[in-house]
Coordinates of C-alpha atoms and ligand atoms in Angstrom, one line a residue:
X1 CA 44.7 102.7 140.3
X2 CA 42.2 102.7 143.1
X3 CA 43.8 103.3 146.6
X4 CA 43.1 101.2 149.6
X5 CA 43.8 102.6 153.1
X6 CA 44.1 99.8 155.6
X7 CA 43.9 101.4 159.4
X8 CA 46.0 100.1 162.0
X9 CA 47.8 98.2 159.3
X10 CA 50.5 98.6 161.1
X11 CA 49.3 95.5 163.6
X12 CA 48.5 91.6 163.8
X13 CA 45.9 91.3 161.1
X14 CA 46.6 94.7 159.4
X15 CA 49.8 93.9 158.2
X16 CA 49.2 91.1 156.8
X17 CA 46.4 92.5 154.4
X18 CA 48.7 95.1 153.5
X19 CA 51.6 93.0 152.6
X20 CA 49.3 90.8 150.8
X21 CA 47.9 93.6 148.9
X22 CA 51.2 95.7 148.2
X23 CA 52.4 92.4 146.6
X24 CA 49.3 92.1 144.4
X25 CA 50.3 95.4 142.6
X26 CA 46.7 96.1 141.6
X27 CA 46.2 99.2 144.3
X28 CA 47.9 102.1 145.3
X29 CA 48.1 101.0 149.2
X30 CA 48.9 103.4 152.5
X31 CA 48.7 102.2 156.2
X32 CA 46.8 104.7 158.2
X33 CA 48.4 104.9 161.7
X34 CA 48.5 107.2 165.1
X35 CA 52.0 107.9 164.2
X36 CA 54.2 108.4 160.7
X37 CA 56.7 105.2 160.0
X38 CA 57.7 102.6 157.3
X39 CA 56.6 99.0 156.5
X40 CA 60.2 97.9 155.6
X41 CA 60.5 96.0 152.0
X42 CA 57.0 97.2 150.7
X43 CA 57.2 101.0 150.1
X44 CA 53.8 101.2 151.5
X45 CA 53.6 104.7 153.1
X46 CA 52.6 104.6 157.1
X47 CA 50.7 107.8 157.5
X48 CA 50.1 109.5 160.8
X49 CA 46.2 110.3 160.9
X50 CA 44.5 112.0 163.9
X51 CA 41.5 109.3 164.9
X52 CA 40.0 112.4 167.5
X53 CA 40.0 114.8 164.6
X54 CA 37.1 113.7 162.0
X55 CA 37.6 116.6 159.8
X56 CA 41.3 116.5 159.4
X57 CA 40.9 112.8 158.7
X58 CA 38.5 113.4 156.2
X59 CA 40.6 115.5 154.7
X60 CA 43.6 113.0 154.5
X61 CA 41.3 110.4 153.1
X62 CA 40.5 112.4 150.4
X63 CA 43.8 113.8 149.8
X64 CA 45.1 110.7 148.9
X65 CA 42.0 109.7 147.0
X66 CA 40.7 106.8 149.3
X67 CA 37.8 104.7 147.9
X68 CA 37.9 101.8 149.9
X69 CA 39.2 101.7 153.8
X70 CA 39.7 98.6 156.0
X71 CA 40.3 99.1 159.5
X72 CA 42.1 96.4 161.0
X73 CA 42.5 98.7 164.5
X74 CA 42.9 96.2 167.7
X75 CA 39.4 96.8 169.3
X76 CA 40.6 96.3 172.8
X77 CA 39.2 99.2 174.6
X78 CA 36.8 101.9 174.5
X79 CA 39.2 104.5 173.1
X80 CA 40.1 102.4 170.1
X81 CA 36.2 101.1 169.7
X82 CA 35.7 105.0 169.6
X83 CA 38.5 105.7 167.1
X84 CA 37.1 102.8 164.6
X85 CA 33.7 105.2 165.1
X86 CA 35.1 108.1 164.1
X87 CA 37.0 106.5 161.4
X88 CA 33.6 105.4 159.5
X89 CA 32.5 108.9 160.4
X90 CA 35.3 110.2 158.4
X91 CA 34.7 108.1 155.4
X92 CA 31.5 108.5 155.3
X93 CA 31.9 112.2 154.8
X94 CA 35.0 112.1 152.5
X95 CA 34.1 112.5 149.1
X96 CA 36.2 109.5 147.5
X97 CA 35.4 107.0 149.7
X98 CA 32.5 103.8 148.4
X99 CA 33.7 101.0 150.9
X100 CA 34.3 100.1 154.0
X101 CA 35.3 96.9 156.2
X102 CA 35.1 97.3 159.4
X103 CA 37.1 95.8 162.3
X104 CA 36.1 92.2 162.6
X105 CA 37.5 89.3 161.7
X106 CA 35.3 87.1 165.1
X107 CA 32.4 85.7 164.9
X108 CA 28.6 86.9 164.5
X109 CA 28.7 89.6 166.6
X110 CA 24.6 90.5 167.7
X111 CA 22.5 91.2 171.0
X112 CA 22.4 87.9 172.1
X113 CA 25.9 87.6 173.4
X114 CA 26.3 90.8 174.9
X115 CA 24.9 89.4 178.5
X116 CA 28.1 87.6 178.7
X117 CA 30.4 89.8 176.2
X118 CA 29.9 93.2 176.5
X119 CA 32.8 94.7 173.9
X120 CA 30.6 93.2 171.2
X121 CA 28.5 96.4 171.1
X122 CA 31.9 98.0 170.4
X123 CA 31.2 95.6 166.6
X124 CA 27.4 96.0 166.4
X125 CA 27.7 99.9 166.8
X126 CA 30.2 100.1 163.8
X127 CA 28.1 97.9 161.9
X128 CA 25.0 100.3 162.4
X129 CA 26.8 103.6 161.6
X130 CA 27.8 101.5 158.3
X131 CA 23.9 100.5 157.6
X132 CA 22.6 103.7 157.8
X133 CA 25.4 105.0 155.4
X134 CA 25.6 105.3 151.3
X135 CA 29.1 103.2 151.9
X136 CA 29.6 99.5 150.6
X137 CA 30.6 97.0 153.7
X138 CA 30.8 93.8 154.5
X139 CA 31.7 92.2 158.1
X140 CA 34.5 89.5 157.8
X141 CA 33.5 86.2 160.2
X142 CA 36.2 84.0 160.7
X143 CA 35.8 81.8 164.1
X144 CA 39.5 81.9 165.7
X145 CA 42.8 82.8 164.3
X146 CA 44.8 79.7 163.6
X147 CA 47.8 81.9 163.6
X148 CA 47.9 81.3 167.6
X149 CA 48.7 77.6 166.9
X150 CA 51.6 78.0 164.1
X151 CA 53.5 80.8 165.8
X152 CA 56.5 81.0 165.8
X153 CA 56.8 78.1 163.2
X154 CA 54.0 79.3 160.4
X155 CA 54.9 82.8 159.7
X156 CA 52.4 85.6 160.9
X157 CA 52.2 89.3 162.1
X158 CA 50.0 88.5 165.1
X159 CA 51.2 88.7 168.7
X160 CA 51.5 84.8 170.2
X161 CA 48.1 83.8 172.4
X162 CA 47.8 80.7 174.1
X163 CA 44.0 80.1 174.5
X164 CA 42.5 76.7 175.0
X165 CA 46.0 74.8 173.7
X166 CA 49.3 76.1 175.1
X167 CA 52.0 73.7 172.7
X168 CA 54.9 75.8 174.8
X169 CA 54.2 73.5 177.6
X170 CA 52.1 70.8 176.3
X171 CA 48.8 72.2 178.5
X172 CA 45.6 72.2 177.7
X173 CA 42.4 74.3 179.8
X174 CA 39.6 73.5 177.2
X175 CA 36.1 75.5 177.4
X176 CA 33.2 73.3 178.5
X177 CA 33.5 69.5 177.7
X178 CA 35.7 70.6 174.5
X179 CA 33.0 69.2 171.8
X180 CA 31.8 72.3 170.5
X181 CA 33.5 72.7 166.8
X182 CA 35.3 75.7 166.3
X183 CA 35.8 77.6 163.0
X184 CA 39.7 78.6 162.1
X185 CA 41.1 80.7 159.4
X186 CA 45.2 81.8 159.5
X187 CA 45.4 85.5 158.9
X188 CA 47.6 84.7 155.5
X189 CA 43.9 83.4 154.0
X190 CA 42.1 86.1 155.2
X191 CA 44.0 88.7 153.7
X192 CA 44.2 86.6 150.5
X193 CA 40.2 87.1 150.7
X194 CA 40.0 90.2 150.9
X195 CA 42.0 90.8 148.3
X196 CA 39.9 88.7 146.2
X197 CA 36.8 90.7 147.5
X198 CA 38.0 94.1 146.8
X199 CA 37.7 92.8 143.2
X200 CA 34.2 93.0 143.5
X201 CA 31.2 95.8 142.7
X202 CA 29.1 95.1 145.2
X203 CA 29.6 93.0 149.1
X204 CA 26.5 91.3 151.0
X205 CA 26.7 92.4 154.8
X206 CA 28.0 89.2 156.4
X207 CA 31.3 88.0 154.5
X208 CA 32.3 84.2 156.6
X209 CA 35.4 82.9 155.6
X210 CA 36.6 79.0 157.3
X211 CA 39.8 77.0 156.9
X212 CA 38.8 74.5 159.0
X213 CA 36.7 73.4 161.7
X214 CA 37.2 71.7 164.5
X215 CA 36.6 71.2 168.3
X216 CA 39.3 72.1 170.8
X217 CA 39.1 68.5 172.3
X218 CA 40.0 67.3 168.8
X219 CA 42.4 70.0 168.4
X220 CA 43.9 68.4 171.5
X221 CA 44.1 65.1 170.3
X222 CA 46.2 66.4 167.2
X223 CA 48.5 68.3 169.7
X224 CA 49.3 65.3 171.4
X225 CA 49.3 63.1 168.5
X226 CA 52.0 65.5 166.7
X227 CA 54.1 65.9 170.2
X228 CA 53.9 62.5 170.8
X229 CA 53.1 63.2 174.3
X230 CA 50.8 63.0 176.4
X231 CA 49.5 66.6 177.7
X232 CA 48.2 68.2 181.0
X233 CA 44.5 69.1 180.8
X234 CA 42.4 70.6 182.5
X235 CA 38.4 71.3 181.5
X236 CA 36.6 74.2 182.7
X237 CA 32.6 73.8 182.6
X238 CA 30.8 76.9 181.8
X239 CA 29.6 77.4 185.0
X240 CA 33.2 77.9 186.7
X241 CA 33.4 80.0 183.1
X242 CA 30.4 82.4 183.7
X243 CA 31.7 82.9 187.3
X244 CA 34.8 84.2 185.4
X245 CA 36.9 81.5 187.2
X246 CA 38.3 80.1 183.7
X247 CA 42.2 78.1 184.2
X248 CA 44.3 80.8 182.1
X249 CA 47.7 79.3 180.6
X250 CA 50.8 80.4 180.7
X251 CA 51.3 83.3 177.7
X252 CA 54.2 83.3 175.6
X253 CA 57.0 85.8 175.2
X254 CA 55.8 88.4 173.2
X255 CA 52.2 87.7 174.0
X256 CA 49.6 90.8 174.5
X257 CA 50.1 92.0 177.8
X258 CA 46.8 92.3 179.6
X259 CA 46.4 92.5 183.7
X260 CA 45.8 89.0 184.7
X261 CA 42.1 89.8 185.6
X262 CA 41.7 91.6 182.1
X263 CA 43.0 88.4 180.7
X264 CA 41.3 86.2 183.0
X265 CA 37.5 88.2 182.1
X266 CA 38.5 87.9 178.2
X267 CA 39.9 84.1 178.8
X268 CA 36.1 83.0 180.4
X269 CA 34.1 84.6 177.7
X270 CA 36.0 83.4 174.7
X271 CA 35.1 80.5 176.9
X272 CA 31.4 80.6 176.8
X273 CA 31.2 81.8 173.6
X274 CA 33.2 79.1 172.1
X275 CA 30.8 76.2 174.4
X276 CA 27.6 78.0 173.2
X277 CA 28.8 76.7 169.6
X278 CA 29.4 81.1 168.2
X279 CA 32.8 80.2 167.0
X280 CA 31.8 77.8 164.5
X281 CA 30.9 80.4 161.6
X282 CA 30.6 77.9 159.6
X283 CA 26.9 77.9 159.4
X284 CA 26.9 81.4 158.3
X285 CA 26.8 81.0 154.7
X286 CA 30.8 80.8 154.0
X287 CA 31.7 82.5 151.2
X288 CA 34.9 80.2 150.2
X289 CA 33.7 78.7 146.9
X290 CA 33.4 82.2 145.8
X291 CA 37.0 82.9 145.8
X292 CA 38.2 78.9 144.3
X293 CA 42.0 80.2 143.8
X294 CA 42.7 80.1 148.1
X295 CA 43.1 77.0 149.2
X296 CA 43.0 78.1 153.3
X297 CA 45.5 76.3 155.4
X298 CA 44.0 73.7 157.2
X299 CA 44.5 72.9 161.5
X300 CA 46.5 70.1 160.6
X301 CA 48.4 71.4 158.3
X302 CA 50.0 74.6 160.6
X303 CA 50.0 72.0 163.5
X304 CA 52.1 69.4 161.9
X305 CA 54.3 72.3 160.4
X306 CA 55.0 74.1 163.4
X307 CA 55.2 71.3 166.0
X308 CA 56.0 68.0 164.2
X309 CA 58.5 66.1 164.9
X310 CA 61.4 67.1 162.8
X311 CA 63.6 64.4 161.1
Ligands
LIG1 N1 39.1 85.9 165.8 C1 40.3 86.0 166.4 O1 40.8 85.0 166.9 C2 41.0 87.3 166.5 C3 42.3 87.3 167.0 C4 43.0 88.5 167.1 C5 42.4 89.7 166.6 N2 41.1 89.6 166.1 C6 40.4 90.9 165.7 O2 41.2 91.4 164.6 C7 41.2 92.8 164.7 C8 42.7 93.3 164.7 O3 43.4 92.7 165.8 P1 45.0 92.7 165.9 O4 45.3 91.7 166.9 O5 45.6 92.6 164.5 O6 45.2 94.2 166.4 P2 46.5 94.9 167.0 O7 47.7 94.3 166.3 O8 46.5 94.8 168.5 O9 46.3 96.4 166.6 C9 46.2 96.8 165.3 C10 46.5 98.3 165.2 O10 45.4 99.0 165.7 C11 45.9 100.3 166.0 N3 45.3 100.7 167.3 C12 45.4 100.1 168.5 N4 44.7 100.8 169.4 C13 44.3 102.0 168.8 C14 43.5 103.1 169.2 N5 43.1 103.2 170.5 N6 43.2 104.0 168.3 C15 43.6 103.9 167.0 N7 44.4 102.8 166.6 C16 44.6 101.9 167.4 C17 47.5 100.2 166.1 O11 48.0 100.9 165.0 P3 48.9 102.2 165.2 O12 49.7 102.1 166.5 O13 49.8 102.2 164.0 O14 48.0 103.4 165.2 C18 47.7 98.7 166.0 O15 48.9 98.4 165.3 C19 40.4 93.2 166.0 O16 39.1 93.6 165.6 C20 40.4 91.9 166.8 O17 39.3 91.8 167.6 C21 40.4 88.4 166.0

């Protein structure tokens, strides 16, 4: 059975591939992690690998006969953009291991957005170590996580995040004039994708997945429409965004915690980025039809769940 090591599997996104791969009993699975502990239920080893130590790495990935690796590490800061780094640098000098996805799961990451979003080299630099490799990879696009709009209602792994639409308190502090359609997947899908993909001999370099698509002034509508209420909003044009003035909701318990300027800088260019039309991946060649057998949850469909009104 080929073995799949997902890194950082112990997070948001990274559990929720290895959960849905565990289940599909068709590879030997083990969650690579800074420290040793158990995915309860599963039987999925948590193994404690050293992410400053390339050659011990290596050494782990070929001792338990790794040939495909998909990092799912938060890329939040330097250290962990660094870490993903040494990660491919590992693989690529294993002997066992063909293929590799990277830490993704945004949008297009390239040049052009890194004026106003400067962690995006943290993606592109992966990407280019990958290129110039003999590994397989393919870089997962998905627009936003619909998770963030389900929670606590539509099961997920991910931390809460109330960005544009906060249904706690029926606010709204929408990017630009809120017409620019936005591409959403729930994490559940993606991880049925790339289970699907793993399937496969050979991966182009782009891999866009959609459930839906929609603009966060529609996305309010259906808020309001399922609360029955009417909602607080406010809209921030991308001027007051590019001056990193964005309105920043109220998080949720359990939320990321991030100092409020750290969230504020992050808030304002999800901001642009989402105005300048880069969330909606759907123009990216989406690989859905490929993989028939996931039906992706739609908006509506995790709204209506998670915040309709009950009878
Ligand atoms: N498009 C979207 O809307 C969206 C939303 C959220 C996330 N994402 C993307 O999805 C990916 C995963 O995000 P996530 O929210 O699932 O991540 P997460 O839960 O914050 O972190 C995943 C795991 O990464 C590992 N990690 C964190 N910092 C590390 C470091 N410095 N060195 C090594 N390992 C580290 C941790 O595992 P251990 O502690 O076990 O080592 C953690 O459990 C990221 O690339 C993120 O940008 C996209």
């Amino acid at each position: 059975m080929i073995t799949v090591a997902v890194a950082g599997g112990t997070g948001g996104i990274g559990k929720t591939i290895v959960e849905e791969i565990a289940r599909s009993g068709r590879y030997e699975v083990v969650v690579l992690s800074r420290k040793p502990s158990t995915i309860p239920g599963l039987g999925v080893p948590v193994v404690a690998a050293d992410y400053n130590d390339i050659a011990s790495f290596t050494r782990l990935l070929q001792e338990r006969n790794v040939e495909i690796v998909i990092s799912s590490l938060g890329l939040f800061s330097e250290e962990s953009a660094q870490a993903q780094l040494n990660l491919i640098h590992a693989a690529i000098a294993s002997t066992t291991v063909k293929k590799f996805i990277p830490s993704e799961f945004g949008i297009r990451y390239t040049k052009d957005i890194l004026s106003f979003y400067p962690a995006g080299q943290w993606w592109i630099d992966a990407a280019d170590l990958l290129r110039e490799s003999h590994l397989q990879f393919t870089r997962i696009i998905l627009g936003w996580t619909l998770d963030h709009y389900g929670i606590p209602g539509v099961p997920s792994n991910m931390n809460p995040f109330s960005y544009a639409i906060d249904f706690h308190n029926h606010r709204a502090a929408i990017p630009g004039d809120g017409k620019a359609p936005v591409a959403f997947l729930h994490s559940s899908d993606l991880a049925k994708y790339i289970l699907a993909m793993l399937e496969q001999d050979s991966w182009p370099e782009y891999s866009a997945f959609a459930g839906d698509r929609m603009s966060w002034g529609d996305l309010l509508k259906l808020a309001e429409e399922v609360t029955g209420t009417k909602w607080d909003v406010t809209y921030d044009p991308i001027e007051k965004l590019e001056k990193g003035e964005g309105t920043v909701l109220e998080q949720p318990k359990g939320a990321m915690e991030l100092p409020e300027e750290a969230l504020r800088h992050l808030w304002c260019e999800f901001g642009i980025m989402a105005d300048k039309g880069l969330m909606d991946i759907t123009t990216e060649g989406l690989r859905n039809r490929e993989f028939p057998h996931v039906s992706p949850l739609t908006v509506r469909e995790v709204v209506e769940t998670a915040w309709g009104q009950k009878e």
